[in-house]
Tab-separated table of C-alpha atoms in Angstrom:
chain	number	residue	atom	x	y	z
C	1	MET	CA	56.764	81.679	44.687
C	2	ASN	CA	59.109	79.542	46.690
C	3	GLY	CA	62.588	79.088	46.441
C	4	ARG	CA	62.295	75.615	44.734
C	5	VAL	CA	60.051	77.036	41.955
C	6	LEU	CA	62.366	79.921	41.366
C	7	ARG	CA	65.544	77.513	41.103
C	8	THR	CA	63.767	75.441	38.583
C	9	GLU	CA	62.799	78.427	36.407
C	10	LEU	CA	66.518	79.590	36.605
C	11	LYS	CA	67.740	76.132	35.380
C	12	ARG	CA	65.114	76.128	32.576
C	13	SER	CA	64.847	79.456	31.184
C	14	ALA	CA	67.011	82.120	29.580
C	15	ALA	CA	66.979	84.401	32.645
C	16	PRO	CA	70.492	83.307	33.635
C	17	TRP	CA	71.957	84.412	30.287
C	18	ALA	CA	71.129	87.968	30.985
C	19	GLY	CA	73.116	88.245	33.973
C	20	ALA	CA	75.967	86.268	32.426
C	21	VAL	CA	76.099	88.462	29.336
C	22	VAL	CA	76.485	91.675	31.710
C	23	LEU	CA	79.054	90.063	33.908
C	24	GLY	CA	81.131	88.215	31.474
C	25	GLY	CA	81.009	90.845	28.810
C	26	SER	CA	82.060	93.576	31.286
C	27	LEU	CA	84.850	91.524	32.581
C	28	ALA	CA	86.044	90.807	29.055
C	29	VAL	CA	86.224	94.435	28.327
C	30	PHE	CA	87.856	95.598	31.369
C	31	LEU	CA	90.424	92.833	31.926
C	32	LEU	CA	91.303	91.850	28.281
C	33	TYR	CA	91.529	95.320	26.577
C	34	ASP	CA	94.230	97.918	27.595
C	35	GLY	CA	91.663	100.993	27.313
C	36	ILE	CA	91.472	104.332	28.765
C	37	TRP	CA	89.722	102.859	31.805
C	38	SER	CA	92.765	101.067	32.793
C	39	ARG	CA	94.807	104.370	33.270
C	40	GLY	CA	94.775	107.293	35.463
C	41	THR	CA	92.986	108.155	38.607
C	42	ALA	CA	89.724	108.103	36.733
C	43	GLY	CA	90.298	104.389	35.715
C	44	TRP	CA	87.819	101.584	36.900
C	45	THR	CA	89.897	100.197	39.562
C	46	ALA	CA	91.387	103.473	40.985
C	47	GLN	CA	88.459	105.062	43.172
C	48	TRP	CA	85.087	103.725	44.204
C	49	THR	CA	83.112	106.435	42.233
C	50	THR	CA	85.019	105.959	38.896
C	51	MET	CA	84.436	102.088	39.127
C	52	ALA	CA	80.664	102.703	39.580
C	53	MET	CA	80.523	105.059	36.762
C	54	TRP	CA	82.974	102.703	34.567
C	55	THR	CA	80.548	99.736	35.160
C	56	ARG	CA	77.460	101.853	34.499
C	57	SER	CA	78.771	103.474	31.386
C	58	LEU	CA	78.920	99.745	29.942
C	59	LEU	CA	75.103	99.923	30.103
C	60	ALA	CA	75.192	101.250	26.654
C	61	PHE	CA	76.075	98.011	25.473
C	62	TRP	CA	74.271	95.706	27.676
C	63	LEU	CA	70.903	97.373	27.804
C	64	PRO	CA	70.084	96.444	24.306
C	65	LEU	CA	71.078	92.766	24.727
C	66	VAL	CA	69.377	92.592	28.126
C	67	VAL	CA	66.036	93.803	26.242
C	68	GLY	CA	66.676	91.002	23.812
C	69	ILE	CA	67.025	88.486	26.243
C	70	GLY	CA	64.046	89.419	28.132
C	71	ALA	CA	61.960	89.757	24.990
C	72	VAL	CA	62.763	86.188	23.901
C	73	TYR	CA	62.102	85.054	27.546
C	74	GLY	CA	58.774	86.721	27.502
C	75	LEU	CA	57.666	84.802	24.248
C	76	ARG	CA	58.170	81.508	25.873
C	77	GLU	CA	54.311	80.915	26.814
C	78	PRO	CA	52.982	82.367	23.401
C	79	ARG	CA	55.594	80.360	21.342
C	80	SER	CA	54.420	77.015	23.356
C	81	ARG	CA	50.836	77.840	22.807
C	82	MET	CA	50.199	77.570	26.819
C	83	THR	CA	48.772	80.945	27.390
C	84	GLU	CA	45.159	79.949	26.965
C	85	LEU	CA	45.849	76.918	29.452
C	86	LEU	CA	47.595	78.734	32.021
C	87	THR	CA	45.055	81.551	32.323
C	88	THR	CA	42.500	78.955	33.101
C	89	THR	CA	44.521	77.634	36.388
C	90	PRO	CA	43.546	79.212	39.779
C	91	LEU	CA	47.042	80.749	39.986
C	92	PRO	CA	46.612	84.715	40.089
C	93	ALA	CA	47.979	86.499	37.011
C	94	TRP	CA	50.393	88.385	39.247
C	95	ARG	CA	51.923	85.371	40.666
C	96	ARG	CA	52.448	83.810	37.161
C	97	ALA	CA	54.041	87.115	36.154
C	98	ALA	CA	56.214	87.342	39.302
C	99	LEU	CA	58.024	83.887	38.557
C	100	PRO	CA	59.822	85.013	35.083
C	101	ALA	CA	60.161	88.654	36.456
C	102	GLY	CA	61.933	87.449	39.526
C	103	ALA	CA	64.076	84.828	37.853
C	104	ILE	CA	65.549	87.590	35.471
C	105	ALA	CA	65.706	90.299	38.126
C	106	LEU	CA	67.770	87.859	40.364
C	107	ALA	CA	70.007	86.931	37.508
C	108	LEU	CA	70.687	90.602	36.525
C	109	ALA	CA	71.381	91.529	39.922
C	110	VAL	CA	73.870	88.901	40.649
C	111	GLY	CA	75.456	89.277	37.546
C	112	PHE	CA	75.976	92.992	38.056
C	113	GLY	CA	76.511	92.810	41.563
C	114	LEU	CA	79.445	90.164	41.024
C	115	LEU	CA	81.070	92.784	38.561
C	116	VAL	CA	81.001	95.673	41.098
C	117	VAL	CA	82.374	93.060	43.794
C	118	VAL	CA	85.122	92.579	41.355
C	119	GLY	CA	85.794	96.017	40.681
C	120	GLY	CA	85.413	96.936	44.403
C	121	ALA	CA	87.967	94.107	45.491
C	122	GLN	CA	90.646	96.002	43.028
C	123	VAL	CA	89.886	99.327	44.514
C	124	ALA	CA	89.800	98.141	48.189
C	125	PHE	CA	93.210	96.592	47.725
C	126	GLY	CA	94.694	99.353	45.352
C	127	PRO	CA	96.590	102.372	46.469
C	128	THR	CA	93.359	104.743	47.291
C	129	THR	CA	92.472	105.510	50.879
C	130	TYR	CA	89.322	107.283	50.426
C	131	THR	CA	86.302	105.025	51.022
C	132	GLY	CA	83.033	107.070	50.721
C	133	LEU	CA	79.910	105.585	50.029
C	134	GLY	CA	78.764	107.872	47.184
C	135	TRP	CA	79.246	105.403	44.399
C	136	LEU	CA	76.626	102.896	45.973
C	137	PRO	CA	73.413	104.968	44.457
C	138	ILE	CA	75.236	104.728	41.184
C	139	SER	CA	75.680	101.003	41.060
C	140	LEU	CA	72.094	100.609	42.741
C	141	VAL	CA	70.607	102.731	39.857
C	142	ALA	CA	72.295	100.591	37.175
C	143	ALA	CA	71.201	97.432	38.512
C	144	LEU	CA	67.535	98.806	38.571
C	145	GLY	CA	67.976	100.178	34.973
C	146	LEU	CA	69.134	96.546	33.814
C	147	VAL	CA	66.022	94.936	35.574
C	148	ALA	CA	63.506	97.475	34.627
C	149	ALA	CA	64.763	97.094	30.764
C	150	ALA	CA	64.349	93.328	30.816
C	151	VAL	CA	60.937	93.324	32.702
C	152	PHE	CA	59.604	95.950	30.339
C	153	ALA	CA	60.621	94.144	27.344
C	154	MET	CA	58.999	90.633	28.710
C	155	GLY	CA	55.517	92.579	29.084
C	156	VAL	CA	55.811	94.278	25.793
C	157	VAL	CA	56.411	91.131	23.977
C	158	ARG	CA	53.583	89.291	26.044
C	159	THR	CA	51.232	92.211	24.633
C	160	LEU	CA	52.776	91.690	21.172
C	161	PRO	CA	53.537	88.172	20.903
C	162	SER	CA	55.378	87.821	17.474
C	163	VAL	CA	58.804	86.739	16.634
C	164	LEU	CA	59.479	90.089	15.324
C	165	THR	CA	59.082	91.768	18.540
C	166	PRO	CA	62.449	91.028	20.379
C	167	PRO	CA	64.332	92.267	17.215
C	168	ALA	CA	62.260	95.324	16.936
C	169	LEU	CA	62.654	96.199	20.733
C	170	VAL	CA	66.528	95.680	20.492
C	171	VAL	CA	66.883	98.029	17.629
C	172	ALA	CA	64.534	100.533	19.212
C	173	CYS	CA	66.635	100.168	22.611
C	174	LEU	CA	69.853	100.806	20.440
C	175	VAL	CA	68.462	103.852	18.765
C	176	VAL	CA	66.828	105.494	21.969
C	177	THR	CA	69.775	104.629	24.142
C	178	GLY	CA	72.252	106.221	21.255
C	179	LEU	CA	70.254	109.278	20.907
C	180	LEU	CA	69.874	109.763	24.745
C	181	ARG	CA	73.873	109.222	25.020
C	182	VAL	CA	74.487	111.878	22.515
C	183	ARG	CA	72.492	114.360	24.522
C	184	ILE	CA	73.934	113.455	27.830
C	185	GLU	CA	77.743	113.666	26.575
C	186	GLY	CA	76.989	117.416	25.043
C	187	GLU	CA	76.953	116.655	21.222
C	188	VAL	CA	73.585	118.260	21.022
C	189	PRO	CA	73.306	122.014	21.904
C	190	GLU	CA	72.267	122.207	25.609
C	191	SER	CA	68.739	123.107	26.557
C	192	ARG	CA	66.666	122.248	29.555
C	193	THR	CA	64.663	119.456	27.516
C	194	SER	CA	67.890	117.841	25.934
C	195	ASN	CA	69.393	117.547	29.427
C	196	ARG	CA	66.528	115.943	31.186
C	197	LEU	CA	65.778	113.760	28.196
C	198	GLY	CA	69.419	112.430	28.213
C	199	LEU	CA	69.096	111.768	31.760
C	200	LEU	CA	66.087	109.120	31.336
C	201	SER	CA	68.803	106.952	30.213
C	202	PRO	CA	71.051	105.099	33.115
C	203	VAL	CA	73.878	105.188	30.805
C	204	THR	CA	76.691	107.521	31.991
C	205	ALA	CA	79.487	109.241	30.165
C	206	ASP	CA	82.921	107.794	30.676
C	207	PRO	CA	84.560	109.283	33.498
C	208	ARG	CA	87.163	111.774	33.133
C	209	GLN	CA	87.811	113.122	36.451
C	210	MET	CA	88.099	111.166	39.628
C	211	LEU	CA	86.097	113.631	41.682
C	212	LEU	CA	83.106	113.838	39.530
C	213	THR	CA	79.977	112.077	40.622
C	214	LEU	CA	75.983	112.242	39.838
C	215	SER	CA	73.879	114.798	41.871
C	216	ASP	CA	71.175	113.640	44.092
C	217	SER	CA	68.529	115.051	42.019
C	218	VAL	CA	69.959	112.614	39.053
C	219	HIS	CA	69.689	109.449	41.581
C	220	LEU	CA	66.209	110.471	42.517
C	221	GLY	CA	64.767	111.253	38.971
C	222	GLN	CA	66.071	108.062	37.264
C	223	THR	CA	65.134	105.947	40.355
C	224	VAL	CA	61.487	107.156	39.824
C	225	TRP	CA	61.457	106.747	36.187
C	226	LEU	CA	62.984	103.150	36.183
C	227	LEU	CA	60.508	101.947	38.903
C	228	GLY	CA	57.625	103.401	36.688
C	229	LEU	CA	59.141	101.506	33.779
C	230	LEU	CA	59.647	98.268	35.850
C	231	ALA	CA	55.844	98.726	37.188
C	232	THR	CA	54.622	98.991	33.644
C	233	GLY	CA	56.653	95.736	32.542
C	234	LEU	CA	54.937	93.883	35.563
C	235	ALA	CA	51.528	95.057	34.725
C	236	LEU	CA	51.813	94.069	31.136
C	237	LEU	CA	52.962	90.569	32.069
C	238	ALA	CA	49.890	90.182	34.363
C	239	ALA	CA	47.360	91.782	31.975
C	240	ALA	CA	44.687	89.767	30.374
C	241	THR	CA	42.439	92.282	29.113
C	242	ARG	CA	42.676	95.182	26.884
C	243	ARG	CA	41.617	97.540	29.388
C	244	ALA	CA	44.306	96.054	31.739
C	245	ARG	CA	47.133	96.571	29.201
C	246	LEU	CA	46.177	100.175	28.860
C	247	LEU	CA	46.322	100.984	32.184
C	248	ALA	CA	49.374	99.378	32.612
C	249	VAL	CA	50.969	101.934	30.654
C	250	ALA	CA	50.249	104.492	33.499
C	251	PRO	CA	53.142	103.886	35.662
C	252	ALA	CA	55.741	104.493	33.161
C	253	LEU	CA	54.019	107.515	32.132
C	254	ALA	CA	53.615	108.979	35.650
C	255	GLY	CA	57.270	107.943	36.366
C	256	ALA	CA	58.685	110.176	33.351
C	257	ALA	CA	56.433	112.939	34.073
C	258	VAL	CA	57.933	113.099	37.724
C	259	ALA	CA	61.537	112.396	36.552
C	260	LEU	CA	61.411	115.245	33.738
C	261	LEU	CA	60.365	117.639	36.835
C	262	VAL	CA	63.090	116.226	39.174
C	263	LEU	CA	66.113	115.879	36.932
C	264	PRO	CA	68.287	118.931	36.668
C	265	ALA	CA	67.582	120.975	33.557
C	266	ALA	CA	71.359	122.180	33.189
C	267	ALA	CA	74.191	119.601	32.521
C	268	ARG	CA	76.513	121.436	34.989
C	269	ASP	CA	73.972	120.384	37.704
C	270	SER	CA	74.005	116.812	36.421
C	271	TYR	CA	77.774	115.751	37.285
C	272	VAL	CA	78.729	117.519	40.547
C	273	VAL	CA	82.140	117.530	42.592
C	274	ASP	CA	82.138	114.923	45.219
C	275	LYS	CA	82.825	117.400	48.259
C	276	ALA	CA	84.131	114.694	50.687
C	277	ALA	CA	86.449	113.280	47.928
C	278	ALA	CA	87.702	116.686	47.094
C	279	ALA	CA	88.359	118.038	50.533
C	280	LEU	CA	91.911	119.129	51.079
C	281	VAL	CA	94.426	117.429	53.159
C	282	CYS	CA	97.727	118.934	53.893
C	283	ASP	CA	101.177	118.639	55.148
C	284	GLY	CA	102.518	121.982	55.425
C	285	PRO	CA	102.398	123.872	52.136
C	286	VAL	CA	101.609	120.831	50.277
C	287	CYS	CA	97.706	119.740	49.835
C	288	VAL	CA	96.201	116.965	47.948
C	289	THR	CA	92.361	115.915	48.185
C	290	GLN	CA	91.068	112.927	50.220
C	291	ALA	CA	90.857	111.066	47.044
C	292	SER	CA	94.596	111.072	46.650
C	293	ARG	CA	95.913	111.172	50.309
C	294	SER	CA	97.783	108.081	49.398
C	295	HIS	CA	100.160	110.350	47.209
C	296	LEU	CA	100.942	112.874	50.336
C	297	ALA	CA	103.610	111.009	52.040
C	298	GLU	CA	105.931	111.159	49.021
C	299	LEU	CA	104.546	114.682	47.557
C	300	ALA	CA	105.057	116.444	50.795
C	301	PRO	CA	108.987	116.390	51.183
C	302	ARG	CA	109.476	116.840	47.441
C	303	GLY	CA	107.146	119.561	47.424
C	304	ARG	CA	108.834	121.538	49.901
C	305	GLU	CA	112.185	120.837	48.202
C	306	ALA	CA	110.643	122.189	45.112
C	307	LEU	CA	109.223	125.309	46.674
C	308	ARG	CA	112.866	125.988	48.141
C	309	VAL	CA	114.281	125.754	44.638
C	310	LEU	CA	111.564	128.150	43.144
C	311	HIS	CA	112.349	130.655	45.801
C	312	ASP	CA	115.848	130.748	45.167
C	313	VAL	CA	115.246	131.329	41.510
C	314	LEU	CA	112.129	133.674	41.801
C	315	GLY	CA	112.626	135.198	45.019
C	316	ASP	CA	109.238	136.753	46.511
C	317	LYS	CA	107.521	135.888	43.256
C	318	ALA	CA	107.715	132.361	43.719
C	319	PRO	CA	104.761	130.073	44.577
C	320	THR	CA	104.387	129.308	48.083
C	321	SER	CA	102.359	126.232	48.125
C	322	VAL	CA	101.764	122.858	46.302
C	323	ARG	CA	98.300	121.712	45.669
C	324	GLU	CA	96.269	119.248	43.565
C	325	ASP	CA	94.433	120.613	40.737
C	326	THR	CA	90.539	120.262	41.516
C	327	ALA	CA	88.995	122.856	38.811
C	328	LEU	CA	86.497	121.132	36.527
C	329	ARG	CA	86.719	121.952	32.648
C	330	ALA	CA	85.983	120.695	29.565
C	331	LEU	CA	88.405	118.357	27.591
C	332	GLY	CA	90.853	120.373	25.700
C	333	ASP	CA	89.944	123.844	27.653
C	334	PRO	CA	93.030	125.601	29.177
C	335	ARG	CA	93.197	125.533	32.747
C	336	SER	CA	93.423	128.711	35.135
C	337	LEU	CA	97.043	129.062	36.548
C	338	PRO	CA	97.505	130.739	39.883
C	339	GLY	CA	100.753	132.374	40.370
C	340	ASP	CA	101.041	131.486	44.246
C	341	ALA	CA	101.019	127.756	43.820
C	342	VAL	CA	102.142	124.757	42.023
C	343	LEU	CA	99.406	122.674	40.457
C	344	VAL	CA	99.633	119.001	40.375
C	345	ASP	CA	97.191	116.810	38.292
C	346	PHE	CA	98.299	113.054	38.985
C	347	ASP	CA	96.926	112.202	35.632
C	348	GLU	CA	99.252	114.431	33.806
C	349	GLN	CA	102.018	112.578	32.067
C	350	LEU	CA	104.615	114.974	33.909
C	351	PHE	CA	103.510	113.321	37.272
C	352	VAL	CA	102.011	109.970	36.333
C	353	ASP	CA	105.147	107.940	37.179
C	354	ALA	CA	107.416	110.561	38.679
C	355	SER	CA	109.042	109.844	42.083
C	356	GLY	CA	112.097	110.609	43.945
C	357	GLU	CA	113.933	113.184	42.397
C	358	ASP	CA	112.072	113.014	39.145
C	359	LEU	CA	109.074	114.179	41.285
C	360	THR	CA	111.112	117.381	42.617
C	361	ARG	CA	112.185	117.962	38.759
C	362	ALA	CA	108.487	117.755	37.842
C	363	LEU	CA	107.229	120.272	40.526
C	364	VAL	CA	109.934	122.658	39.806
C	365	ALA	CA	109.399	122.255	36.095
C	366	GLN	CA	105.223	122.838	36.703
C	367	GLY	CA	106.317	125.798	39.060
C	368	LEU	CA	108.750	127.593	36.567
C	369	ALA	CA	106.735	126.938	33.175
C	370	PRO	CA	103.506	125.822	34.171
C	371	SER	CA	101.313	124.462	31.219
C	372	CYS	CA	97.924	125.716	30.135
C	373	HIS	CA	96.796	122.553	28.915
C	374	ALA	CA	97.188	119.154	31.034
C	375	ARG	CA	99.012	116.566	29.073
C	376	THR	CA	96.968	113.743	30.051
C	377	SER	CA	96.317	110.304	28.321
C	378	ARG	CA	92.742	111.835	27.460
C	379	GLU	CA	93.852	115.054	25.975
C	380	GLY	CA	97.356	114.394	24.743
C	381	GLY	CA	99.485	117.427	23.894
C	382	GLY	CA	102.398	118.532	22.156
C	383	GLN	CA	106.271	118.648	22.961
C	384	ASP	CA	106.531	122.496	23.110
C	385	ASP	CA	105.321	122.594	26.851
C	386	VAL	CA	107.716	119.854	27.671
C	387	ALA	CA	110.699	121.284	25.969
C	388	LEU	CA	109.751	124.743	27.840
C	389	GLN	CA	109.773	123.093	31.078
C	390	SER	CA	112.747	121.037	30.283
C	391	ILE	CA	114.874	124.304	29.801
C	392	ALA	CA	113.337	125.758	32.906
C	393	VAL	CA	114.115	122.965	35.464
C	394	SER	CA	117.535	122.090	33.692
C	395	TRP	CA	118.627	125.862	34.225
C	396	ALA	CA	117.083	126.203	37.853
C	397	LEU	CA	118.884	122.669	39.103
C	398	GLY	CA	122.269	123.631	37.527
C	399	ASP	CA	122.254	120.825	34.774
C	400	PRO	CA	125.324	121.310	32.553
C	401	THR	CA	123.172	120.184	29.357
C	402	LEU	CA	119.729	120.320	28.418
C	403	ARG	CA	117.912	117.291	30.057
C	404	PRO	CA	114.632	116.580	28.531
C	405	MET	CA	111.733	115.909	31.129
C	406	GLU	CA	110.592	112.856	29.005
C	407	GLU	CA	111.979	110.625	26.213
C	408	ARG	CA	112.282	112.674	22.944
C	409	ALA	CA	109.826	111.867	20.455
C	410	THR	CA	111.150	111.029	17.082
C	411	ASP	CA	108.557	112.320	14.581
C	412	GLU	CA	109.424	115.233	12.363
C	413	TYR	CA	107.634	117.869	14.349
C	414	SER	CA	109.055	116.768	17.575
C	415	ARG	CA	112.618	116.764	16.060
C	416	ARG	CA	112.075	120.218	15.195
C	417	THR	CA	110.870	121.163	18.637
C	418	TRP	CA	113.873	119.788	20.280
C	419	ALA	CA	116.297	121.387	17.831
C	420	ASP	CA	114.824	124.705	18.776
C	421	ALA	CA	115.044	123.645	22.387
C	422	ASP	CA	118.787	123.097	22.081
C	423	ALA	CA	119.343	126.071	20.308
C	424	ALA	CA	117.372	128.215	22.975
C	425	TRP	CA	119.198	126.333	25.571
C	426	ARG	CA	122.550	127.336	24.048
C	427	GLU	CA	121.742	130.913	23.742
C	428	LEU	CA	120.069	131.031	27.373
C	429	LYS	CA	123.458	129.507	28.867
C	430	GLY	CA	125.204	132.238	26.586
C	431	LEU	CA	123.857	135.226	28.668
C	432	ALA	CA	125.243	136.776	31.694
C	433	PRO	CA	123.800	135.100	34.964
C	434	ALA	CA	121.529	137.831	35.955
C	435	GLU	CA	120.142	138.068	32.468
C	436	GLN	CA	119.579	134.384	32.866
C	437	ARG	CA	117.715	134.595	35.704
C	438	SER	CA	115.461	137.574	34.145
C	439	ARG	CA	114.831	135.450	31.340
C	440	ILE	CA	113.519	132.595	33.299
C	441	ALA	CA	111.228	134.985	35.495
C	442	GLU	CA	109.947	136.325	32.067
C	443	LEU	CA	109.367	132.778	30.693
C	444	ARG	CA	107.268	132.019	33.862
C	445	THR	CA	105.079	135.176	33.397
C	446	ALA	CA	104.168	134.238	29.745
C	447	ALA	CA	103.683	130.886	30.748
C	448	LEU	CA	100.959	131.905	33.399
C	449	SER	CA	99.288	133.846	30.727
C	450	CYS	CA	99.637	131.215	28.126
C	451	THR	CA	101.819	133.024	25.586
C	452	ALA	CA	105.036	131.279	26.364
C	453	ARG	CA	107.018	130.427	23.130
C	454	LEU	CA	109.887	128.232	22.781
C	455	ARG	CA	111.751	130.265	20.167
C	456	GLU	CA	111.566	133.386	22.386
C	457	VAL	CA	112.916	131.852	25.668
C	458	PRO	CA	116.399	133.820	25.117
C	459	ALA	CA	114.707	136.765	24.248
C	460	GLY	CA	112.416	137.183	26.996
C	461	GLY	CA	109.820	134.160	27.013
C	462	ALA	CA	106.731	135.987	26.045
C	463	SER	CA	105.216	136.156	22.605
C	464	ARG	CA	105.612	139.401	20.889
């Protein structure tokens, strides 16, 4: 197969459409819609790893379409009734199979590769300073998954040359991908079998935390499985006898068997922390991860100022450091709050757009009334924690009136919350100075144990 023949095949076949669907469809989703992938430290252009994970998560949509295009492409010879004629030519069967398979593989590799280039360019020129290569196997396995799915569909339709085969394959791919995605996202009770079966799909869950990546065993197991599927597709394309078609199934079965032995049995071993990205970089008592190093220049002086304020308020019980929160947890789960450090989550609404004096206020608020539930765009959160933090930081910085940490919401529940906050502020300011300090200290103790209540601030802060 030379370049001239391949160029002719690309011009006169459906192969380029497969790459165009992946590239055009993905860019339309990422660039035209303001979704969760557009925001936060786990956005598709925020970090290299999250870029790779987001582009790969879209395979849930493109795999069925690629399978359909590959199946229609594979029907070309049977529909034109040229199969018998081509088998009489001296060209070996494997070379005839290599031409369409190579064309669609090249189209998909170029389409997905250009998508990665677009995302990578935005990451490279963005704020991140972390440039690890852990994202590369994530993208390579995604490209392999697209190619393997298309070539396998071509092989199946060559074996079952019916106009009903392409739609049947698309429906089957939708069902299988959906079922495996449910398993990988934890909607099926965890078991050794369910996790391994879920990982046979190259589709990944939407990234929630920038430090998460896939483990080496996942890369290895999926590569073996997809290579087996690709080999089966090529063998079916070249098979001319019933015996050859039966033997062609062996690579896929062997690949699946090996993959199920290699893939991790527990979900917690599938997504792991990128240790290089999570390594801490410190400026005095203020530490962030390598992935967030660009934040350190502004965070360090503001962190030292916040620690000084906290020491003035809390004395020896004040936190002594500021560090980025790197603990992994499920959505909605409370986080562990250390008493000796102020935790910073750059996805949390308290810190997303904070800079200058606002950043100092956010750090003081988090130090005096830490929230057990991170208020991120993925998790949401109510106004109670905001009101508690507003009271604490306004008191610590000597504001004459209660200064909310964010604009007050106007719904009925929020209006009641802020009415309670105003009442608690007035009652707190009516106490003697020593009593006020005692109440704020008790508020922090209650917040660290996740028992702080807004209406009980003047009475001591803890639930009773």
